[in-house]
JSON list of C-alpha atoms in Angstrom, two decimals:
[
{"chain": "A", "resi": 47, "resn": "UNK", "atom": "CA", "xyz": [-5.48, 3.50, 6.48]},
{"chain": "A", "resi": 48, "resn": "UNK", "atom": "CA", "xyz": [-7.96, 3.67, 3.61]},
{"chain": "A", "resi": 49, "resn": "UNK", "atom": "CA", "xyz": [-8.63, 7.33, 4.39]},
{"chain": "A", "resi": 50, "resn": "UNK", "atom": "CA", "xyz": [-4.87, 8.02, 4.23]},
{"chain": "A", "resi": 51, "resn": "UNK", "atom": "CA", "xyz": [-4.67, 6.23, 0.89]},
{"chain": "A", "resi": 52, "resn": "UNK", "atom": "CA", "xyz": [-7.61, 8.22, -0.48]},
{"chain": "A", "resi": 53, "resn": "UNK", "atom": "CA", "xyz": [-6.17, 11.51, 0.77]},
{"chain": "A", "resi": 54, "resn": "UNK", "atom": "CA", "xyz": [-2.67, 10.83, -0.60]},
{"chain": "A", "resi": 55, "resn": "UNK", "atom": "CA", "xyz": [-3.89, 9.70, -4.02]},
{"chain": "A", "resi": 56, "resn": "UNK", "atom": "CA", "xyz": [-6.28, 12.64, -4.35]},
{"chain": "A", "resi": 57, "resn": "UNK", "atom": "CA", "xyz": [-3.50, 15.04, -3.37]},
{"chain": "A", "resi": 58, "resn": "UNK", "atom": "CA", "xyz": [-1.18, 13.51, -5.97]},
{"chain": "A", "resi": 59, "resn": "UNK", "atom": "CA", "xyz": [-3.87, 13.73, -8.66]},
{"chain": "A", "resi": 60, "resn": "UNK", "atom": "CA", "xyz": [-4.63, 17.35, -7.82]},
{"chain": "A", "resi": 61, "resn": "UNK", "atom": "CA", "xyz": [-0.96, 18.31, -7.68]},
{"chain": "A", "resi": 62, "resn": "UNK", "atom": "CA", "xyz": [0.12, 16.59, -10.91]},
{"chain": "A", "resi": 63, "resn": "UNK", "atom": "CA", "xyz": [-3.14, 16.41, -12.90]},
{"chain": "A", "resi": 64, "resn": "UNK", "atom": "CA", "xyz": [-2.73, 14.78, -16.33]},
{"chain": "A", "resi": 65, "resn": "UNK", "atom": "CA", "xyz": [1.09, 14.53, -16.24]},
{"chain": "A", "resi": 66, "resn": "UNK", "atom": "CA", "xyz": [0.65, 11.87, -13.53]},
{"chain": "A", "resi": 67, "resn": "UNK", "atom": "CA", "xyz": [-0.20, 9.47, -16.35]},
{"chain": "A", "resi": 68, "resn": "UNK", "atom": "CA", "xyz": [3.49, 9.51, -17.32]},
{"chain": "A", "resi": 69, "resn": "UNK", "atom": "CA", "xyz": [4.86, 9.42, -13.76]},
{"chain": "A", "resi": 70, "resn": "UNK", "atom": "CA", "xyz": [5.52, 5.71, -13.42]},
{"chain": "A", "resi": 71, "resn": "UNK", "atom": "CA", "xyz": [7.38, 6.02, -10.12]},
{"chain": "A", "resi": 72, "resn": "UNK", "atom": "CA", "xyz": [4.35, 7.66, -8.49]},
{"chain": "A", "resi": 73, "resn": "UNK", "atom": "CA", "xyz": [2.02, 5.14, -10.11]},
{"chain": "A", "resi": 74, "resn": "UNK", "atom": "CA", "xyz": [4.14, 2.32, -8.71]},
{"chain": "A", "resi": 75, "resn": "UNK", "atom": "CA", "xyz": [3.79, 3.65, -5.15]},
{"chain": "A", "resi": 76, "resn": "UNK", "atom": "CA", "xyz": [0.04, 4.09, -5.53]},
{"chain": "A", "resi": 77, "resn": "UNK", "atom": "CA", "xyz": [-0.41, 0.58, -6.94]},
{"chain": "A", "resi": 78, "resn": "UNK", "atom": "CA", "xyz": [1.81, -0.99, -4.27]},
{"chain": "A", "resi": 79, "resn": "UNK", "atom": "CA", "xyz": [-0.21, 0.71, -1.54]},
{"chain": "A", "resi": 80, "resn": "UNK", "atom": "CA", "xyz": [-3.45, -0.44, -3.18]},
{"chain": "A", "resi": 81, "resn": "UNK", "atom": "CA", "xyz": [-2.21, -4.05, -3.38]},
{"chain": "A", "resi": 82, "resn": "UNK", "atom": "CA", "xyz": [-1.18, -4.02, 0.28]},
{"chain": "A", "resi": 83, "resn": "UNK", "atom": "CA", "xyz": [-4.56, -2.56, 1.26]},
{"chain": "A", "resi": 84, "resn": "UNK", "atom": "CA", "xyz": [-6.30, -5.32, -0.68]},
{"chain": "A", "resi": 85, "resn": "UNK", "atom": "CA", "xyz": [-4.14, -8.05, 0.87]},
{"chain": "A", "resi": 86, "resn": "UNK", "atom": "CA", "xyz": [-4.78, -6.60, 4.34]},
{"chain": "A", "resi": 87, "resn": "UNK", "atom": "CA", "xyz": [-8.52, -6.62, 3.71]},
{"chain": "A", "resi": 88, "resn": "UNK", "atom": "CA", "xyz": [-8.25, -10.29, 2.69]},
{"chain": "A", "resi": 89, "resn": "UNK", "atom": "CA", "xyz": [-6.38, -11.16, 5.90]},
{"chain": "A", "resi": 90, "resn": "UNK", "atom": "CA", "xyz": [-8.93, -9.30, 8.03]},
{"chain": "A", "resi": 91, "resn": "UNK", "atom": "CA", "xyz": [-11.77, -11.05, 6.22]},
{"chain": "A", "resi": 92, "resn": "UNK", "atom": "CA", "xyz": [-10.15, -14.44, 6.79]},
{"chain": "A", "resi": 93, "resn": "UNK", "atom": "CA", "xyz": [-9.69, -13.79, 10.52]},
{"chain": "A", "resi": 94, "resn": "UNK", "atom": "CA", "xyz": [-13.28, -12.57, 10.81]},
{"chain": "A", "resi": 95, "resn": "UNK", "atom": "CA", "xyz": [-14.55, -15.63, 8.95]},
{"chain": "A", "resi": 96, "resn": "UNK", "atom": "CA", "xyz": [-12.66, -17.97, 11.26]},
{"chain": "A", "resi": 97, "resn": "UNK", "atom": "CA", "xyz": [-14.00, -16.19, 14.35]},
{"chain": "A", "resi": 98, "resn": "UNK", "atom": "CA", "xyz": [-17.59, -16.24, 13.05]},
{"chain": "A", "resi": 99, "resn": "UNK", "atom": "CA", "xyz": [-17.40, -19.93, 12.10]},
{"chain": "A", "resi": 100, "resn": "UNK", "atom": "CA", "xyz": [-16.00, -20.90, 15.49]},
{"chain": "A", "resi": 101, "resn": "UNK", "atom": "CA", "xyz": [-18.71, -18.93, 17.31]},
{"chain": "A", "resi": 102, "resn": "UNK", "atom": "CA", "xyz": [-21.47, -20.45, 15.15]},
{"chain": "A", "resi": 103, "resn": "UNK", "atom": "CA", "xyz": [-20.23, -23.90, 16.10]},
{"chain": "A", "resi": 104, "resn": "UNK", "atom": "CA", "xyz": [-20.32, -22.97, 19.80]},
{"chain": "A", "resi": 105, "resn": "UNK", "atom": "CA", "xyz": [-16.58, -22.73, 20.24]},
{"chain": "A", "resi": 106, "resn": "UNK", "atom": "CA", "xyz": [-14.31, -20.04, 21.54]},
{"chain": "A", "resi": 107, "resn": "UNK", "atom": "CA", "xyz": [-12.25, -18.28, 18.88]},
{"chain": "A", "resi": 108, "resn": "UNK", "atom": "CA", "xyz": [-8.50, -18.64, 19.16]},
{"chain": "A", "resi": 109, "resn": "UNK", "atom": "CA", "xyz": [-6.98, -15.44, 20.49]},
{"chain": "A", "resi": 110, "resn": "UNK", "atom": "CA", "xyz": [-3.73, -16.22, 18.69]},
{"chain": "A", "resi": 111, "resn": "UNK", "atom": "CA", "xyz": [-3.59, -14.56, 15.31]},
{"chain": "A", "resi": 112, "resn": "UNK", "atom": "CA", "xyz": [0.08, -13.66, 15.55]},
{"chain": "A", "resi": 113, "resn": "UNK", "atom": "CA", "xyz": [0.91, -14.46, 11.92]},
{"chain": "A", "resi": 114, "resn": "UNK", "atom": "CA", "xyz": [-2.01, -12.38, 10.66]},
{"chain": "A", "resi": 115, "resn": "UNK", "atom": "CA", "xyz": [-1.16, -9.55, 13.05]},
{"chain": "A", "resi": 116, "resn": "UNK", "atom": "CA", "xyz": [2.46, -9.58, 11.89]},
{"chain": "A", "resi": 117, "resn": "UNK", "atom": "CA", "xyz": [1.36, -9.42, 8.27]},
{"chain": "A", "resi": 118, "resn": "UNK", "atom": "CA", "xyz": [-0.98, -6.50, 9.01]},
{"chain": "A", "resi": 119, "resn": "UNK", "atom": "CA", "xyz": [1.68, -4.54, 10.95]},
{"chain": "A", "resi": 120, "resn": "UNK", "atom": "CA", "xyz": [4.20, -5.02, 8.14]},
{"chain": "A", "resi": 121, "resn": "UNK", "atom": "CA", "xyz": [1.63, -4.23, 5.47]},
{"chain": "A", "resi": 122, "resn": "UNK", "atom": "CA", "xyz": [0.55, -1.01, 7.19]},
{"chain": "A", "resi": 123, "resn": "UNK", "atom": "CA", "xyz": [4.20, 0.02, 7.55]},
{"chain": "A", "resi": 124, "resn": "UNK", "atom": "CA", "xyz": [4.75, -0.56, 3.83]},
{"chain": "A", "resi": 125, "resn": "UNK", "atom": "CA", "xyz": [1.59, 1.37, 2.96]},
{"chain": "A", "resi": 126, "resn": "UNK", "atom": "CA", "xyz": [2.69, 4.34, 5.08]},
{"chain": "A", "resi": 127, "resn": "UNK", "atom": "CA", "xyz": [6.05, 4.26, 3.30]},
{"chain": "A", "resi": 128, "resn": "UNK", "atom": "CA", "xyz": [4.48, 4.13, -0.17]},
{"chain": "A", "resi": 129, "resn": "UNK", "atom": "CA", "xyz": [2.14, 7.02, 0.64]},
{"chain": "A", "resi": 130, "resn": "UNK", "atom": "CA", "xyz": [4.95, 9.09, 2.16]},
{"chain": "A", "resi": 131, "resn": "UNK", "atom": "CA", "xyz": [6.96, 8.45, -1.00]},
{"chain": "A", "resi": 132, "resn": "UNK", "atom": "CA", "xyz": [4.32, 10.24, -3.07]},
{"chain": "A", "resi": 133, "resn": "UNK", "atom": "CA", "xyz": [5.61, 13.56, -1.75]},
{"chain": "A", "resi": 134, "resn": "UNK", "atom": "CA", "xyz": [9.04, 12.75, -0.27]},
{"chain": "A", "resi": 135, "resn": "UNK", "atom": "CA", "xyz": [11.14, 10.92, -2.85]},
{"chain": "A", "resi": 136, "resn": "UNK", "atom": "CA", "xyz": [14.23, 11.03, -5.04]},
{"chain": "A", "resi": 137, "resn": "UNK", "atom": "CA", "xyz": [12.36, 10.68, -8.32]},
{"chain": "A", "resi": 138, "resn": "UNK", "atom": "CA", "xyz": [14.11, 13.60, -10.04]},
{"chain": "A", "resi": 139, "resn": "UNK", "atom": "CA", "xyz": [17.53, 12.15, -9.20]},
{"chain": "A", "resi": 140, "resn": "UNK", "atom": "CA", "xyz": [16.47, 8.66, -10.31]},
{"chain": "A", "resi": 141, "resn": "UNK", "atom": "CA", "xyz": [15.16, 10.00, -13.63]},
{"chain": "A", "resi": 142, "resn": "UNK", "atom": "CA", "xyz": [18.30, 12.11, -14.15]},
{"chain": "A", "resi": 143, "resn": "UNK", "atom": "CA", "xyz": [20.53, 9.09, -13.49]},
{"chain": "A", "resi": 144, "resn": "UNK", "atom": "CA", "xyz": [18.48, 6.93, -15.86]},
{"chain": "A", "resi": 145, "resn": "UNK", "atom": "CA", "xyz": [18.63, 9.55, -18.60]},
{"chain": "A", "resi": 146, "resn": "UNK", "atom": "CA", "xyz": [22.38, 9.87, -18.09]},
{"chain": "A", "resi": 147, "resn": "UNK", "atom": "CA", "xyz": [22.85, 6.13, -18.48]},
{"chain": "A", "resi": 148, "resn": "UNK", "atom": "CA", "xyz": [20.71, 6.03, -21.60]},
{"chain": "A", "resi": 149, "resn": "UNK", "atom": "CA", "xyz": [22.46, 8.93, -23.32]},
{"chain": "A", "resi": 150, "resn": "UNK", "atom": "CA", "xyz": [26.02, 7.91, -22.42]},
{"chain": "A", "resi": 151, "resn": "UNK", "atom": "CA", "xyz": [25.63, 4.22, -23.19]}
]
């Protein structure tokens, strides 16, 4: 997932160059994907810590991490959506509608 993030962000930077600094809709998708990646890394670290602690104390780690797994599945789905939105989006229509509202209001 991190490789996909890196690839998508680099592609967006190469495609848009400096104008990307003003493309808030693209920036939002990149930042949302980054936040979900960070949160996923935290969840994975927490699970790993629990497993390591249990093993150090001579116990058997619980195989049930259903809440963490659900979070990770949903997070990865959101990340894929954010990254896909970097190239497949309705940004031009959104910007046109916003400009129309601002000029007519």
